[in-house]
Amino acid sequence: MSGNRERTYIMIKPDGVQRGLIGKIIQRFEDRGYKLIALKMQSATTEHLEKHYADLKGKPFFPGLIKYMASGPVVAMVWEGLDAVKTGRVMLGATNPLQSPVGSIRGDFCLAVGRNICHGSDSVDSAEKEIALWFPEGVTQYTSALDTWVFE
Ligand code: RTP
């Protein structure tokens, strides 16, 4: 088996929620074979978002980014599977949607860097920190063998 079994933090940003893209984004991760192990909708506080984006403090776009992220609820998710961090980022596309290939989430659904509808952890280390920040209560453990759920 190539690739590592990993967990990544994927977030649908307020514009993705408002535009009704939650189902489509989740569908792509399910279709690819990733397993959803945590999901919640949350209106994040400015303080919480500043922790999430602590690395970007000082960037000129930081205040606008926090305002955008606090403008409505986000969908916070943890996905698990082979190479989830790197492949998750490939599925999202480039930070700037105009540089995202068609077929990626950003390449198919958005245009502006400041309205790029989704977030994905950029390393296994960041994923661990982001999962702990957004899911301090922990995540679910379950088996996904289909037989039990299709046949009585
Ligand atoms: P994300 O964390 O949201 O997945 O994005 P990323 O790693 O691809 O990009 P990062 O550099 O960490 O930037 C975080 C988010 O800030 C907004 N941004 N705006 N106006 C700008 O030049 C600019 N640059 C970045 C984007 O929403 C980006 O996703």
mmCIF file of C-alpha atoms and ligand atoms in Angstrom:
data_model
loop_
_atom_site.group_PDB
_atom_site.id
_atom_site.type_symbol
_atom_site.label_atom_id
_atom_site.label_comp_id
_atom_site.label_asym_id
_atom_site.label_seq_id
_atom_site.Cartn_x
_atom_site.Cartn_y
_atom_site.Cartn_z
ATOM 1 C CA MET A 1 0.000 0.000 0.000
ATOM 2 C CA SER A 2 1.563 3.339 -0.998
ATOM 3 C CA GLY A 3 0.834 6.568 0.857
ATOM 4 C CA ASN A 4 0.283 7.081 4.553
ATOM 5 C CA ARG A 5 -3.003 6.714 6.337
ATOM 6 C CA GLU A 6 -3.509 10.278 7.545
ATOM 7 C CA ARG A 7 -6.075 12.707 8.880
ATOM 8 C CA THR A 8 -6.569 16.179 7.507
ATOM 9 C CA TYR A 9 -8.648 19.159 8.535
ATOM 10 C CA ILE A 10 -10.875 20.449 5.736
ATOM 11 C CA MET A 11 -13.087 23.488 6.228
ATOM 12 C CA ILE A 12 -15.830 24.927 4.051
ATOM 13 C CA LYS A 13 -15.534 28.686 4.447
ATOM 14 C CA PRO A 14 -18.545 31.026 4.903
ATOM 15 C CA ASP A 15 -18.878 31.701 1.152
ATOM 16 C CA GLY A 16 -18.930 27.960 0.401
ATOM 17 C CA VAL A 17 -21.695 27.516 2.985
ATOM 18 C CA GLN A 18 -23.726 30.522 1.759
ATOM 19 C CA ARG A 19 -23.421 29.388 -1.851
ATOM 20 C CA GLY A 20 -24.807 25.948 -1.057
ATOM 21 C CA LEU A 21 -21.627 24.031 -1.884
ATOM 22 C CA ILE A 22 -21.428 21.891 1.278
ATOM 23 C CA GLY A 23 -22.876 18.772 -0.345
ATOM 24 C CA LYS A 24 -20.725 19.010 -3.476
ATOM 25 C CA ILE A 25 -17.499 19.413 -1.496
ATOM 26 C CA ILE A 26 -18.307 16.520 0.835
ATOM 27 C CA GLN A 27 -19.297 14.384 -2.164
ATOM 28 C CA ARG A 28 -15.873 14.782 -3.750
ATOM 29 C CA PHE A 29 -14.068 13.543 -0.645
ATOM 30 C CA GLU A 30 -16.473 10.614 -0.263
ATOM 31 C CA ASP A 31 -16.200 9.746 -3.964
ATOM 32 C CA ARG A 32 -12.416 9.737 -3.735
ATOM 33 C CA GLY A 33 -12.595 7.204 -0.896
ATOM 34 C CA TYR A 34 -11.869 9.336 2.135
ATOM 35 C CA LYS A 35 -13.697 8.669 5.367
ATOM 36 C CA LEU A 36 -15.477 11.440 7.255
ATOM 37 C CA ILE A 37 -14.696 11.159 10.935
ATOM 38 C CA ALA A 38 -15.808 14.554 12.277
ATOM 39 C CA LEU A 39 -18.195 17.238 11.040
ATOM 40 C CA LYS A 40 -19.788 20.325 12.517
ATOM 41 C CA MET A 41 -21.109 23.714 11.521
ATOM 42 C CA GLN A 42 -19.758 26.528 13.629
ATOM 43 C CA SER A 43 -19.792 30.320 13.695
ATOM 44 C CA ALA A 44 -16.194 30.860 14.720
ATOM 45 C CA THR A 45 -15.168 33.773 16.919
ATOM 46 C CA THR A 46 -12.509 36.236 15.806
ATOM 47 C CA GLU A 47 -10.258 34.930 18.579
ATOM 48 C CA HIS A 48 -10.624 31.326 17.373
ATOM 49 C CA LEU A 49 -9.947 32.312 13.754
ATOM 50 C CA GLU A 50 -6.882 34.305 14.769
ATOM 51 C CA LYS A 51 -5.531 31.122 16.377
ATOM 52 C CA HIS A 52 -6.286 29.103 13.234
ATOM 53 C CA TYR A 53 -4.520 31.647 11.022
ATOM 54 C CA ALA A 54 -1.792 32.620 13.558
ATOM 55 C CA ASP A 55 0.940 32.007 10.923
ATOM 56 C CA LEU A 56 -0.533 34.741 8.733
ATOM 57 C CA LYS A 57 -0.692 37.454 11.377
ATOM 58 C CA GLY A 58 1.113 40.482 9.937
ATOM 59 C CA LYS A 59 0.103 39.795 6.321
ATOM 60 C CA PRO A 60 -1.708 42.738 4.732
ATOM 61 C CA PHE A 61 -4.757 40.580 3.986
ATOM 62 C CA PHE A 62 -5.013 39.226 7.571
ATOM 63 C CA PRO A 63 -7.748 41.604 8.887
ATOM 64 C CA GLY A 64 -9.879 41.057 5.772
ATOM 65 C CA LEU A 65 -9.341 37.288 6.036
ATOM 66 C CA ILE A 66 -10.550 37.188 9.642
ATOM 67 C CA LYS A 67 -13.581 39.371 8.808
ATOM 68 C CA TYR A 68 -14.478 37.093 5.880
ATOM 69 C CA MET A 69 -14.063 33.941 7.958
ATOM 70 C CA ALA A 70 -16.226 35.398 10.752
ATOM 71 C CA SER A 71 -18.955 36.565 8.343
ATOM 72 C CA GLY A 72 -20.973 33.346 8.627
ATOM 73 C CA PRO A 73 -20.800 29.740 9.764
ATOM 74 C CA VAL A 74 -18.117 27.386 8.497
ATOM 75 C CA VAL A 75 -18.249 23.613 8.162
ATOM 76 C CA ALA A 76 -15.368 21.991 10.030
ATOM 77 C CA MET A 77 -14.445 18.449 9.007
ATOM 78 C CA VAL A 78 -11.840 15.779 9.576
ATOM 79 C CA TRP A 79 -11.195 13.356 6.716
ATOM 80 C CA GLU A 80 -9.089 10.233 6.963
ATOM 81 C CA GLY A 81 -7.362 8.095 4.344
ATOM 82 C CA LEU A 82 -4.222 7.562 2.316
ATOM 83 C CA ASP A 83 -2.181 10.701 1.824
ATOM 84 C CA ALA A 84 -5.173 12.747 3.029
ATOM 85 C CA VAL A 85 -3.176 15.938 3.670
ATOM 86 C CA LYS A 86 -1.421 16.263 0.308
ATOM 87 C CA THR A 87 -4.181 14.774 -1.800
ATOM 88 C CA GLY A 88 -6.752 16.875 0.067
ATOM 89 C CA ARG A 89 -4.851 20.018 -0.975
ATOM 90 C CA VAL A 90 -4.673 18.801 -4.580
ATOM 91 C CA MET A 91 -8.443 18.252 -4.522
ATOM 92 C CA LEU A 92 -8.988 21.804 -3.223
ATOM 93 C CA GLY A 93 -6.694 23.396 -5.836
ATOM 94 C CA ALA A 94 -4.308 26.343 -5.542
ATOM 95 C CA THR A 95 -4.856 29.135 -3.000
ATOM 96 C CA ASN A 96 -5.665 31.460 -5.907
ATOM 97 C CA PRO A 97 -8.640 29.902 -7.700
ATOM 98 C CA LEU A 98 -7.492 31.374 -11.016
ATOM 99 C CA GLN A 99 -4.423 29.132 -10.764
ATOM 100 C CA SER A 100 -6.473 26.079 -9.774
ATOM 101 C CA PRO A 101 -6.942 23.451 -12.447
ATOM 102 C CA VAL A 102 -10.441 22.725 -13.674
ATOM 103 C CA GLY A 103 -11.507 19.581 -11.847
ATOM 104 C CA SER A 104 -10.294 20.867 -8.489
ATOM 105 C CA ILE A 105 -12.839 22.304 -6.060
ATOM 106 C CA ARG A 106 -11.571 25.884 -6.334
ATOM 107 C CA GLY A 107 -10.961 25.480 -10.077
ATOM 108 C CA ASP A 108 -14.598 24.521 -10.551
ATOM 109 C CA PHE A 109 -16.462 26.709 -8.076
ATOM 110 C CA CYS A 110 -14.719 30.032 -7.398
ATOM 111 C CA LEU A 111 -12.633 32.877 -8.786
ATOM 112 C CA ALA A 112 -11.182 35.152 -6.066
ATOM 113 C CA VAL A 113 -8.336 34.384 -3.639
ATOM 114 C CA GLY A 114 -10.225 36.157 -0.854
ATOM 115 C CA ARG A 115 -13.351 34.057 -1.520
ATOM 116 C CA ASN A 116 -11.826 30.652 -2.137
ATOM 117 C CA ILE A 117 -14.568 28.600 -0.374
ATOM 118 C CA CYS A 118 -12.428 25.999 1.400
ATOM 119 C CA HIS A 119 -9.364 25.323 3.528
ATOM 120 C CA GLY A 120 -7.167 22.249 3.855
ATOM 121 C CA SER A 121 -4.250 21.547 6.205
ATOM 122 C CA ASP A 122 -0.856 22.023 4.548
ATOM 123 C CA SER A 123 1.071 19.374 6.538
ATOM 124 C CA VAL A 124 0.463 16.462 8.885
ATOM 125 C CA ASP A 125 1.717 18.630 11.727
ATOM 126 C CA SER A 126 -0.703 21.481 10.901
ATOM 127 C CA ALA A 127 -3.516 18.936 10.525
ATOM 128 C CA GLU A 128 -2.950 17.673 14.066
ATOM 129 C CA LYS A 129 -2.950 21.211 15.454
ATOM 130 C CA GLU A 130 -6.013 22.280 13.460
ATOM 131 C CA ILE A 131 -7.983 19.153 14.428
ATOM 132 C CA ALA A 132 -7.183 19.828 18.093
ATOM 133 C CA LEU A 133 -8.248 23.480 17.703
ATOM 134 C CA TRP A 134 -11.550 22.792 15.942
ATOM 135 C CA PHE A 135 -12.446 19.507 17.656
ATOM 136 C CA PRO A 136 -11.220 19.815 21.256
ATOM 137 C CA GLU A 137 -13.923 17.251 22.143
ATOM 138 C CA GLY A 138 -12.184 14.637 19.937
ATOM 139 C CA VAL A 139 -13.347 12.761 16.847
ATOM 140 C CA THR A 140 -15.437 9.649 16.251
ATOM 141 C CA GLN A 141 -13.946 6.201 15.734
ATOM 142 C CA TYR A 142 -15.980 3.771 13.636
ATOM 143 C CA THR A 143 -15.451 0.999 11.109
ATOM 144 C CA SER A 144 -16.692 1.553 7.580
ATOM 145 C CA ALA A 145 -17.068 -2.073 6.388
ATOM 146 C CA LEU A 146 -20.151 -1.904 4.161
ATOM 147 C CA ASP A 147 -21.589 -5.409 4.646
ATOM 148 C CA THR A 148 -23.022 -4.703 8.082
ATOM 149 C CA TRP A 149 -24.821 -1.637 6.761
ATOM 150 C CA VAL A 150 -26.187 -3.085 3.546
ATOM 151 C CA PHE A 151 -27.253 -6.551 4.756
ATOM 152 C CA GLU A 152 -29.133 -7.428 7.965
HETATM 153 P P1 RTP B 1 -6.078 27.945 3.431
HETATM 154 O O1 RTP B 1 -5.171 27.992 4.649
HETATM 155 O O2 RTP B 1 -7.321 28.765 3.592
HETATM 156 O O3 RTP B 1 -6.313 26.561 2.931
HETATM 157 O O4 RTP B 1 -5.273 28.644 2.281
HETATM 158 P P2 RTP B 1 -3.814 28.342 1.794
HETATM 159 O O5 RTP B 1 -3.049 27.535 2.766
HETATM 160 O O6 RTP B 1 -3.953 27.829 0.420
HETATM 161 O O7 RTP B 1 -3.235 29.817 1.736
HETATM 162 P P3 RTP B 1 -2.631 30.746 2.867
HETATM 163 O O8 RTP B 1 -1.462 31.430 2.264
HETATM 164 O O9 RTP B 1 -2.466 30.021 4.159
HETATM 165 O O10 RTP B 1 -3.775 31.829 3.015
HETATM 166 C C1 RTP B 1 -4.897 31.590 3.798
HETATM 167 C C2 RTP B 1 -6.105 32.222 3.169
HETATM 168 O O11 RTP B 1 -5.948 33.638 3.156
HETATM 169 C C3 RTP B 1 -6.578 34.179 2.017
HETATM 170 N N1 RTP B 1 -5.596 34.919 1.234
HETATM 171 N N2 RTP B 1 -5.848 36.076 0.710
HETATM 172 N N3 RTP B 1 -5.636 38.551 -0.655
HETATM 173 C C4 RTP B 1 -4.619 37.700 -0.676
HETATM 174 O O12 RTP B 1 -3.592 37.925 -1.274
HETATM 175 C C5 RTP B 1 -4.751 36.455 0.057
HETATM 176 N N4 RTP B 1 -3.820 35.527 0.175
HETATM 177 C C6 RTP B 1 -4.361 34.549 0.920
HETATM 178 C C7 RTP B 1 -7.155 33.030 1.229
HETATM 179 O O13 RTP B 1 -8.529 32.867 1.608
HETATM 180 C C8 RTP B 1 -6.334 31.869 1.702
HETATM 181 O O14 RTP B 1 -7.012 30.655 1.523
#
